[in-house]
Amino acid sequence: MYLKQFICSLFVLSSLLGASQTVTGKVTDAATNEPLAGAAVVWMGTNIGSITDGGGKFETTRPAQSSSLIFSYVGYKSDTVPYTQQQVINHKMNLSATGPTVLIEGDVPATHITGRNPQLFQVLGEKELCKAACCNLSESFETNASIDASFADAITGTRQIKMLGLDGKYTQMMFDNMPAVRGLASTYGLTYVPGTWVKNIYIAKGIGSVLGGFESITGQINVAYKNPENAEHLAINGYGGSGGRMELNVIWKPAAPKEQEAQESKHKIRLSPVLLAHAAMSQLRTDHNGDGFLDNPLFNNIILRNEWHLKTNGGLGGQYAAAYTHINNVSGKLNYDPLDEIRSQLWGVNVTTDRYDVTAKTGYVFSEKNWKSFGSQLSGSIHNQTGNYGYRQYSGKQISARANLLFATRIKNDSHKITSGASYLYDDYTERLFFNEFPPISLNSLSLNKTEKVAGVFSEYTWNMKEKLVAIVGVRLDYHNTYKLLFTPRLHVRYSITDLTSIKFLAGRGYRTPSLLMDNVGILASNRNIFLQGNNANGLFGMDIESAWNSGILFTHKFKLNHREAVISADVFNTQFTHQVVMDIESASIVRFYNLNGRSYSNSAQIEMQWSPIKRLEWRLAYRWLDAKTQYDSLLLDRPLLNKHRAFTNLAYATKEKNNGAHWRFDATLSWVSKKRLPTSGGVTDHSMPHTSAYSNPFFQLNAQVTYAFKKGMELYIGGENLTNFVIHDAIILSENPQSEYFDGSLVWGPVFGRMGYVGFRWYLK
């Protein structure tokens, strides 16, 4: 009832607010159509403007005293473009033949907080990703205050994320605006994207757009791959870490032969490919803490991706990609070897994954009505995963297909736009968890086969009141073959109080069908027995579909501090579950899954400031508070292994570049994490469960990196993670007795690996 009143109030508020003018667009090279990153876009006669991002895009607010935009970029002719009330200006720039070039200098922030887009909070660019090792996507949020990155357990080295106080499974992951990292890949899938393949990461806090489906609850994270339009012609990245990790990444964008270019020009088409390859391995066995278990997992990984872009002069375009992923991880006892007849009997984990992905996006823009377009998004995947988890064996297969059809147009003018469409989702799961022939303890077997078919229709209406007010209202209706009708309403409103200050409101509902084992894969790093206690006769395995309402307010203000640009943002979010599958680890040696019977919620508040005190120095400072509780049987408790407070600061400094591009970069991130509630012992003796306190200890964690660019396109970097060397003692409970039913490596509340150093290089040709 309160949420409905809140949504109605937002609609009433939106009708009372005024207007302003914001211009967006893209700057490209006139000859190659490549985006120009770092181009200056300034309103004539003012110092108001913008710097284009890595994709050549910009966003700026028009001041009342100016009616022309000046585009400038080093090596290119400066252009002055009159403003004629258009909201989008895409400008092509020509190389300067002779004479001086006007250059307006500006710093492009590595992380950009946006106050303009109602559905977007933050953009992480390549510059941000280069601040840390970022070997894969699961490690790309170490320098971000909104997202927590941690280990799922103390044995396998699997990383997971949390947002707004809830597990990453409630955050919808998108790759190039298409849903991904779901089902059997819900936790492991973050490791399937090498960091060097990523161009930008777009973070939307809170409920997401209905265009991506009904699954977003706490946010949407869209990962934009490097593609034929923005990738380097050749890029090579090598990495080596003190933990034994070595990896190599290669990006290659072949240049088309002149004969092919001439043929494509003749037929007014252009087909551009890019190839991405990743290989990583670690075979170093170490046990520095003496618990008898490997400090870091052993692995052999290969990931390949091929993407093609199709462009025509007739308004038709497409993006098509295929990817293959092979992951083989080994962890557990120091001498565990799954290929050795004797050593394979030791407690260990060996997981092998083979995954195939294909995507196809095709769009058509009507030539004389560029505000009208039609598009399709098709994707398919086959995910095969097998493994040993101690005394248990796992086999899982997921076959998925998704189709999305979209039609976008306007109503009368650009102030009223609507995107509508239909979707179909097919998921077929075959999962089995069973015990070895003669386990020393009693373990349950599980068979979790299921088939999901979901057909849906959706529509999203955008009302743009001269950029002063932007309201996006989205609804979708889906029919699930098991859970029947699912109604998903969502609302996003952005109001510009001034040109530099904005406030956003959002509210809506999200759903998700759980994958009980892979959503919570950390529990398999233990001897806990698993019990399903669902009570929904019509639900999958007796479990409800998870559903929650999310609402939030975000405030963003840009200002001058000591004559330097600064941005401050503050947000408050509330997530209320109406149905949830509860994973109960409050009793030692067992884990229970059952439907929520009571309350489950998460409250989140965060304030963040970004400032450049001096030229080429970026400083971010943030604080976040969480209050997340779930009812376990009859007790409403803090969610386990979740910190209530987190403080964060990041400093990045770069020296002035020489003519050849040589310079130094220094980056450091310091985090403070407060205590976390540990699950109760369930009556186990102190010897079996060595935690003597109901809460963990708070801790600091420091990461730092130094990069030297010899010239443009050639860099060497060296860094360290967890430089404070804080690690959990006895992270694996009863590590000396893996045969015990109380053996448990899943209760991880802090770093499980000590101080680690690494070195790497980046080399690329534009």
PDB file of N, CA, C and O in Angstrom, residues 337-345:
ATOM      1  N   ASP A 337      45.118 -34.264  -6.118  1.00  0.00           N
ATOM      2  CA  ASP A 337      45.289 -34.336  -7.571  1.00  0.00           C
ATOM      3  C   ASP A 337      44.173 -35.214  -8.128  1.00  0.00           C
ATOM      4  O   ASP A 337      44.159 -36.433  -7.901  1.00  0.00           O
ATOM      5  N   PRO A 338      43.223 -34.640  -8.856  1.00  0.00           N
ATOM      6  CA  PRO A 338      42.095 -35.436  -9.352  1.00  0.00           C
ATOM      7  C   PRO A 338      42.495 -36.500 -10.365  1.00  0.00           C
ATOM      8  O   PRO A 338      41.721 -37.425 -10.623  1.00  0.00           O
ATOM      9  N   LEU A 339      43.711 -36.400 -10.939  1.00  0.00           N
ATOM     10  CA  LEU A 339      44.158 -37.355 -11.945  1.00  0.00           C
ATOM     11  C   LEU A 339      44.988 -38.490 -11.354  1.00  0.00           C
ATOM     12  O   LEU A 339      45.347 -39.432 -12.065  1.00  0.00           O
ATOM     13  N   ASP A 340      45.291 -38.397 -10.071  1.00  0.00           N
ATOM     14  CA  ASP A 340      46.083 -39.423  -9.410  1.00  0.00           C
ATOM     15  C   ASP A 340      45.156 -40.334  -8.611  1.00  0.00           C
ATOM     16  O   ASP A 340      44.308 -39.864  -7.850  1.00  0.00           O
ATOM     17  N   GLU A 341      45.325 -41.640  -8.756  1.00  0.00           N
ATOM     18  CA  GLU A 341      44.407 -42.601  -8.138  1.00  0.00           C
ATOM     19  C   GLU A 341      44.385 -42.496  -6.626  1.00  0.00           C
ATOM     20  O   GLU A 341      43.332 -42.649  -5.996  1.00  0.00           O
ATOM     21  N   ILE A 342      45.534 -42.226  -6.021  1.00  0.00           N
ATOM     22  CA  ILE A 342      45.609 -42.159  -4.556  1.00  0.00           C
ATOM     23  C   ILE A 342      45.302 -40.755  -4.061  1.00  0.00           C
ATOM     24  O   ILE A 342      44.468 -40.555  -3.166  1.00  0.00           O
ATOM     25  N   ARG A 343      45.973 -39.751  -4.634  1.00  0.00           N
ATOM     26  CA  ARG A 343      45.799 -38.376  -4.144  1.00  0.00           C
ATOM     27  C   ARG A 343      44.421 -37.808  -4.467  1.00  0.00           C
ATOM     28  O   ARG A 343      44.014 -36.805  -3.880  1.00  0.00           O
ATOM     29  N   SER A 344      43.699 -38.434  -5.383  1.00  0.00           N
ATOM     30  CA  SER A 344      42.337 -37.972  -5.674  1.00  0.00           C
ATOM     31  C   SER A 344      41.371 -38.304  -4.541  1.00  0.00           C
ATOM     32  O   SER A 344      40.248 -37.800  -4.513  1.00  0.00           O
ATOM     33  N   GLN A 345      41.805 -39.167  -3.593  1.00  0.00           N
ATOM     34  CA  GLN A 345      40.954 -39.513  -2.461  1.00  0.00           C
ATOM     35  C   GLN A 345      40.996 -38.451  -1.361  1.00  0.00           C
ATOM     36  O   GLN A 345      40.185 -38.481  -0.429  1.00  0.00           O
TER      37      GLN A 345
END
